[in-house]
Amino acid sequence: MEQAKPFVISKQEVWQAYKQVKANRGVAGVDGETIEQFEQNLSKNLYRLWNRLSSGSYMPSPVRRVEIPKSDGKMRPLGIPTVADRIAQMVVKNILEPQLEPEFHPDSYGYRPKRSAHQAVGRARQRCQCIDWVVDLDIKGFFDNIDHALLMKAVRKHTDCRWVLLYIERWLTAPVQMMDGELVVNVGKGTPQGGVISPLLANLFLHYVFDRWMDKYFPDLPFERYADDVICHCFSKAQAKMLLREVQRRLAECKLELHPEKSKIVYCKDEARRGHYPVSKFDFLGYEFRPRWVRNSQRGTIFARFTPAVSPKASKAMRQTIRSWRLHLKTTLSLDEVAQQIRPTLRGWVQYYGHFNWSLLIRALRTADEYLVRWAMGKFKGLRDRGRMARKWLMKLKARQPDLLPTWLSSQS
């Protein structure tokens, strides 16, 4: 008979967490162990993790630092825990999330069950059409600057479970292995982007720092928040200036700061709102909001409307990705093989960026068609050095197989 453990954590909870981590996939942490390698001795690995969690002896490994490119050319730091640490974090998330979820604000959309970026963008579009001003808030280095003491104070408001509190504190203070191999000790602030528990903790932190604060002091001003991306709506420029100033003061109280260049006041210009102000566009979750000409399908008239579409930054990043595929050099592959390689990525872009203003997305993705034309000119002798004929070939192919690529569909399903 096993000796009683100080913490009551069931093996089923660890098993369920493992299945969720496996479904999310992800890369290896500092130990280099992938989920496939972890599964080679699955029962033993899960038992060892459960035993350590239940006994209080569990200590997380350092977090592996990686960087991914952002749309502005800069790099975004991510912290990748080991597979075992991701499973442990999932156990805690599954305990804590059901307690926190009913408390969160209805206009908080990021990393929450049954909520999406499309919902946040859609609500922002709806409000921009009837409220004249937007305050676009950008929190500088948010994940790197979350204060541990304030965060743990927020966590303790919702749970007194000793092992949940213990392991969250250990994850917050786990060292980070930089890309050159150096170990950096975490001192009092920051939670790595990339951890399973980090989005939930970030939402909880901003729930008290921003959402509850807005409800208390500015209950008539709606907002949309997706993690640390925040859009607020104001009824006058003076009100927007005042809100921007007060948010800056509030964040300073909570040891955060607004990005001075990226945070701005925006005028929602359209057919009815024709004032002249320096800023009349903003980006939110990969979409650019600005005045655009749209057609009234019933009346046939064209008018200006403040509406979202895929942003120039996102369009540029997608075109760069398409160029990196170097399709024109893959002439040893068949058309079906080429389509099979690029279809998943194109489908992902269509599903996300095609949700608002489909036609502008298709224009942004014409680069894929251009490279297919070049591929055909290299693949087929009859089209070699004959660009016009290759483009006609592509047009006929689209008519014959419109579902070959998701970007060829004339409208979204």
XYZ file of C-alpha atoms in Angstrom:
413
model
C 0.000 0.000 0.000
C 1.375 3.378 -1.045
C 2.183 5.914 1.648
C -0.277 8.837 1.716
C 0.916 11.885 -0.193
C 0.777 15.416 1.253
C -1.075 16.678 -1.833
C -4.160 14.978 -3.262
C -3.671 14.828 -7.038
C -5.218 11.961 -8.929
C -3.427 9.964 -11.606
C -6.423 10.617 -13.848
C -5.749 14.367 -13.680
C -2.168 13.810 -14.836
C -3.337 11.473 -17.615
C -5.903 13.991 -18.854
C -3.288 16.751 -18.818
C -0.906 14.570 -20.847
C -3.575 13.995 -23.523
C -4.169 17.760 -23.818
C -0.456 18.504 -24.095
C -0.097 15.824 -26.760
C -2.983 17.338 -28.750
C -1.335 20.762 -28.581
C 1.954 19.291 -29.832
C 4.842 21.728 -29.309
C 8.631 21.477 -29.404
C 11.147 20.132 -26.904
C 12.352 22.048 -23.847
C 15.857 22.293 -22.386
C 16.159 18.500 -22.070
C 15.600 18.043 -25.813
C 12.823 15.536 -25.161
C 9.929 15.580 -27.624
C 6.435 14.314 -26.857
C 7.225 11.218 -28.950
C 10.317 10.488 -26.867
C 8.367 11.089 -23.661
C 5.841 8.483 -24.831
C 8.506 5.808 -25.302
C 8.339 5.235 -21.549
C 4.966 6.833 -20.968
C 3.714 4.964 -17.894
C 6.963 5.432 -15.996
C 7.250 9.121 -16.943
C 3.668 9.931 -15.954
C 3.970 7.987 -12.695
C 7.193 9.814 -11.821
C 5.562 13.184 -12.527
C 2.444 12.294 -10.505
C 4.582 11.078 -7.616
C 6.621 14.279 -7.522
C 3.560 16.518 -7.814
C 1.757 14.629 -5.040
C 4.743 14.573 -2.699
C 5.705 18.230 -3.140
C 9.146 17.319 -4.530
C 8.338 18.473 -8.083
C 10.742 21.174 -9.270
C 10.432 22.548 -12.820
C 13.321 22.488 -15.250
C 14.681 25.746 -16.706
C 12.615 27.244 -19.512
C 14.203 27.197 -22.978
C 14.275 30.649 -24.579
C 13.543 30.850 -28.303
C 12.718 33.773 -30.551
C 10.218 33.973 -33.385
C 9.954 36.815 -35.925
C 7.230 39.428 -35.481
C 5.472 41.216 -38.324
C 7.509 44.393 -37.664
C 10.810 42.577 -38.224
C 11.647 42.305 -34.526
C 11.801 39.086 -32.549
C 9.283 37.835 -29.978
C 10.810 35.862 -27.054
C 9.096 32.635 -26.078
C 9.796 30.339 -23.144
C 9.405 26.625 -23.864
C 8.987 24.321 -20.835
C 9.841 20.624 -21.019
C 7.109 18.116 -21.869
C 6.849 17.052 -18.214
C 6.560 20.669 -17.085
C 3.875 21.367 -19.685
C 1.864 18.413 -18.361
C 2.284 19.640 -14.780
C 1.170 23.133 -15.795
C -1.848 21.654 -17.558
C -2.839 19.865 -14.343
C -2.876 23.194 -12.509
C -4.602 24.988 -15.371
C -7.398 22.393 -15.371
C -7.902 22.990 -11.649
C -7.721 26.786 -11.753
C -9.427 27.712 -15.027
C -12.972 26.608 -14.070
C -12.700 28.796 -10.966
C -11.454 31.850 -12.844
C -13.514 31.649 -16.022
C -16.857 32.815 -14.504
C -15.063 35.826 -13.005
C -13.504 37.098 -16.228
C -14.907 40.067 -18.141
C -17.225 39.405 -21.132
C -14.985 41.571 -23.339
C -11.841 39.576 -22.528
C -11.331 37.213 -25.478
C -7.774 35.899 -25.384
C -6.978 32.250 -24.582
C -10.401 31.514 -23.134
C -12.756 28.608 -23.838
C -15.343 29.318 -26.544
C -13.844 32.761 -27.271
C -11.779 33.807 -30.250
C -9.865 36.604 -31.916
C -12.634 36.806 -34.540
C -15.141 37.617 -31.818
C -12.890 40.396 -30.510
C -12.383 41.858 -33.998
C -16.102 41.589 -34.760
C -17.081 43.388 -31.571
C -14.474 46.102 -32.248
C -15.878 46.553 -35.765
C -19.404 46.862 -34.400
C -18.411 49.483 -31.853
C -16.182 51.463 -34.219
C -19.170 51.988 -36.499
C -21.113 53.864 -33.812
C -18.445 55.265 -31.451
C -16.135 57.897 -32.920
C -12.840 57.416 -31.077
C -10.520 54.523 -30.207
C -7.663 54.343 -27.743
C -5.246 51.682 -28.993
C -3.248 50.447 -25.988
C 0.069 48.632 -26.282
C 1.608 47.396 -23.022
C 5.381 47.409 -23.311
C 6.931 43.982 -22.687
C 3.860 42.772 -20.830
C 4.739 39.114 -20.245
C 8.290 40.008 -19.207
C 7.117 42.558 -16.634
C 4.227 40.906 -14.774
C 4.979 41.498 -11.092
C 5.099 38.189 -9.206
C 3.877 39.562 -5.881
C 0.849 41.242 -7.457
C 0.106 38.157 -9.554
C 0.230 35.802 -6.577
C -2.031 38.187 -4.672
C -4.566 37.819 -7.485
C -4.193 34.012 -7.535
C -4.788 33.809 -3.774
C -8.075 35.644 -4.204
C -9.394 32.589 -6.035
C -7.691 29.573 -4.465
C -6.092 28.518 -1.207
C -4.962 25.150 -2.623
C -1.418 24.763 -1.271
C 0.032 22.767 -4.122
C -1.467 25.032 -6.808
C 0.080 28.092 -5.128
C 3.383 26.294 -4.548
C 3.850 25.177 -8.136
C 2.775 28.464 -9.680
C 5.430 30.215 -7.578
C 8.023 27.665 -8.702
C 7.151 28.170 -12.374
C 7.358 31.930 -12.012
C 10.837 31.698 -10.497
C 12.195 28.941 -12.754
C 15.434 30.028 -14.499
C 15.503 30.710 -18.224
C 18.091 29.121 -20.499
C 19.023 31.761 -23.059
C 19.836 30.902 -26.658
C 23.583 30.951 -25.887
C 23.080 28.443 -23.063
C 23.350 30.951 -20.202
C 20.943 30.422 -17.294
C 19.197 33.607 -16.136
C 17.465 33.603 -12.766
C 13.974 35.100 -12.723
C 13.866 37.944 -10.165
C 10.394 39.016 -9.153
C 8.741 39.595 -12.505
C 7.795 37.957 -15.793
C 6.056 34.801 -16.949
C 7.363 33.203 -20.157
C 5.176 33.354 -23.245
C 4.900 29.774 -24.395
C 4.054 28.142 -21.090
C 0.734 26.334 -20.689
C -0.211 28.274 -17.547
C 1.083 31.698 -18.702
C -1.980 32.858 -20.708
C -4.326 32.058 -17.811
C -2.100 33.908 -15.332
C -1.776 36.854 -17.715
C -5.562 37.056 -18.075
C -5.975 36.962 -14.310
C -3.401 39.718 -13.851
C -5.044 42.021 -16.401
C -8.472 41.154 -15.030
C -7.556 43.104 -11.914
C -5.124 45.591 -13.445
C -7.425 46.653 -16.289
C -10.840 44.975 -16.685
C -12.125 45.458 -13.141
C -10.548 48.912 -13.008
C -12.356 49.957 -16.214
C -15.672 48.690 -14.854
C -15.167 50.707 -11.678
C -13.921 54.025 -13.079
C -15.099 54.027 -16.732
C -18.179 51.783 -16.810
C -19.629 53.563 -19.876
C -16.548 53.044 -22.075
C -16.538 49.637 -23.809
C -13.346 47.807 -24.717
C -12.039 44.597 -26.277
C -9.047 42.836 -24.779
C -7.228 39.853 -26.244
C -4.479 39.026 -23.723
C -2.433 42.258 -23.667
C -3.901 43.714 -26.899
C -6.498 46.285 -25.836
C -8.858 48.572 -27.767
C -11.013 51.124 -25.879
C -13.868 53.149 -27.376
C -14.500 56.797 -26.451
C -17.194 59.292 -27.416
C -14.922 62.344 -27.764
C -11.272 63.185 -28.307
C -11.081 64.826 -24.874
C -12.426 61.649 -23.287
C -9.878 59.558 -25.210
C -7.011 61.761 -24.043
C -8.181 61.529 -20.457
C -8.548 57.738 -20.636
C -5.087 57.307 -22.159
C -3.596 59.397 -19.358
C -5.461 57.476 -16.635
C -4.574 54.055 -18.082
C -0.927 55.100 -18.137
C -1.157 56.044 -14.459
C -2.969 52.797 -13.593
C -0.394 50.614 -15.304
C 2.426 52.440 -13.542
C 0.762 51.579 -10.212
C 0.910 47.925 -11.259
C 4.537 48.143 -12.455
C 3.691 48.149 -16.154
C 3.973 50.840 -18.806
C 2.391 51.757 -22.122
C 4.511 51.738 -25.246
C 4.843 55.496 -25.994
C 4.879 55.083 -29.785
C 2.458 52.226 -30.321
C -0.277 53.478 -27.966
C -2.405 56.063 -29.744
C -5.741 57.808 -30.178
C -7.592 56.999 -33.416
C -10.487 58.741 -35.162
C -12.963 56.302 -36.762
C -13.451 58.195 -40.001
C -16.149 57.160 -42.480
C -18.971 58.517 -44.671
C -20.726 60.224 -41.765
C -17.621 61.176 -39.745
C -15.503 63.408 -41.970
C -13.346 65.266 -39.461
C -9.648 65.707 -40.215
C -7.404 64.143 -37.584
C -3.837 62.819 -37.895
C -4.586 59.155 -37.065
C -7.527 57.278 -38.581
C -6.345 53.648 -38.559
C -5.073 51.025 -36.131
C -4.068 47.355 -36.103
C -5.762 44.777 -33.901
C -5.016 41.043 -33.947
C -3.581 41.080 -37.473
C -6.391 43.222 -38.930
C -6.095 46.865 -39.933
C -9.100 49.066 -39.123
C -9.424 52.097 -41.372
C -11.876 53.845 -43.733
C -12.593 51.711 -46.808
C -14.892 51.984 -49.779
C -17.639 49.377 -49.567
C -20.637 48.657 -51.779
C -24.222 48.505 -50.590
C -25.404 45.279 -52.219
C -29.068 46.333 -52.159
C -28.740 49.898 -53.414
C -25.594 49.439 -55.502
C -24.021 52.552 -53.981
C -20.447 52.921 -52.736
C -19.668 54.601 -49.427
C -16.840 54.890 -46.891
C -16.968 52.659 -43.834
C -14.529 52.146 -40.958
C -13.907 48.438 -41.150
C -11.204 45.741 -40.675
C -9.242 43.778 -43.251
C -5.961 41.876 -43.232
C -3.242 44.318 -42.181
C -0.327 45.347 -44.422
C 2.078 43.863 -41.858
C 0.308 40.503 -41.973
C 0.124 40.627 -45.788
C 3.849 41.313 -46.024
C 4.646 38.437 -43.655
C 2.490 36.038 -45.704
C 4.146 37.084 -48.986
C 7.571 36.587 -47.425
C 6.564 33.093 -46.316
C 5.315 32.250 -49.818
C 8.610 33.421 -51.338
C 10.529 31.289 -48.844
C 8.803 28.180 -50.244
C 10.678 28.698 -53.582
C 7.952 26.889 -55.461
C 9.431 27.777 -58.846
C 12.391 25.501 -58.090
C 10.290 22.449 -57.149
C 9.700 21.277 -60.704
C 10.386 17.645 -59.777
C 7.111 17.643 -57.813
C 3.706 17.086 -59.340
C 0.979 19.726 -59.112
C -0.832 17.671 -56.459
C 2.357 17.381 -54.399
C 2.952 21.130 -54.565
C -0.664 21.807 -53.566
C -0.395 19.311 -50.704
C 2.663 21.101 -49.337
C 1.226 24.629 -49.357
C -2.486 23.945 -48.782
C -2.406 23.709 -44.928
C -0.691 27.093 -44.533
C -2.939 28.788 -47.082
C -5.979 27.269 -45.402
C -4.878 28.638 -42.032
C -4.472 32.147 -43.470
C -7.838 31.972 -45.214
C -9.621 30.752 -42.099
C -8.150 33.536 -39.976
C -7.655 36.575 -42.226
C -10.525 35.804 -44.604
C -13.110 36.237 -41.870
C -13.376 39.985 -42.602
C -12.992 41.428 -46.114
C -12.199 38.276 -48.070
C -11.340 40.086 -51.308
C -8.423 42.020 -49.785
C -6.936 38.803 -48.430
C -7.068 37.174 -51.852
C -5.259 40.163 -53.332
C -2.589 39.810 -50.653
C -2.102 36.124 -51.518
C -1.683 36.560 -55.276
C 2.013 35.878 -54.710
C 1.178 32.161 -54.479
C -0.390 32.274 -57.956
C 2.638 34.134 -59.321
C 4.961 31.415 -58.071
C 2.705 28.685 -59.458
C 2.965 30.361 -62.871
C 6.758 30.332 -62.565
C 6.599 26.683 -61.435
C 4.537 25.761 -64.508
C 6.992 27.579 -66.817
C 9.805 25.467 -65.394
C 7.791 22.240 -65.247
C 6.196 22.078 -68.698
C 8.194 22.461 -71.888
C 5.274 24.037 -73.711
C 5.127 26.894 -71.203
C 8.838 27.579 -70.910
C 9.555 31.306 -71.231
C 5.897 31.906 -72.142
C 4.416 33.859 -69.237
C 1.118 34.676 -70.974
C 0.456 31.030 -71.797
C 1.370 29.995 -68.234
C -1.107 32.491 -66.807
C -3.827 31.144 -69.117
C -2.935 27.650 -67.915
C -3.431 28.809 -64.328
C -6.809 30.394 -65.132
C -8.031 27.177 -66.741
C -6.723 25.167 -63.779
C -8.658 27.392 -61.357
C -11.848 26.899 -63.363
C -11.320 23.142 -63.557
C -10.174 22.572 -59.946
C -11.338 25.533 -57.855
C -10.952 23.561 -54.619
C -7.296 22.666 -55.238
C -6.212 25.629 -53.106
C -8.367 27.452 -50.527
C -7.376 30.836 -52.006
C -9.134 29.936 -55.267
C -12.606 29.767 -53.801
C -14.713 32.710 -54.934
C -16.313 33.079 -51.512
C -15.959 31.683 -48.018
C -17.984 28.693 -46.977
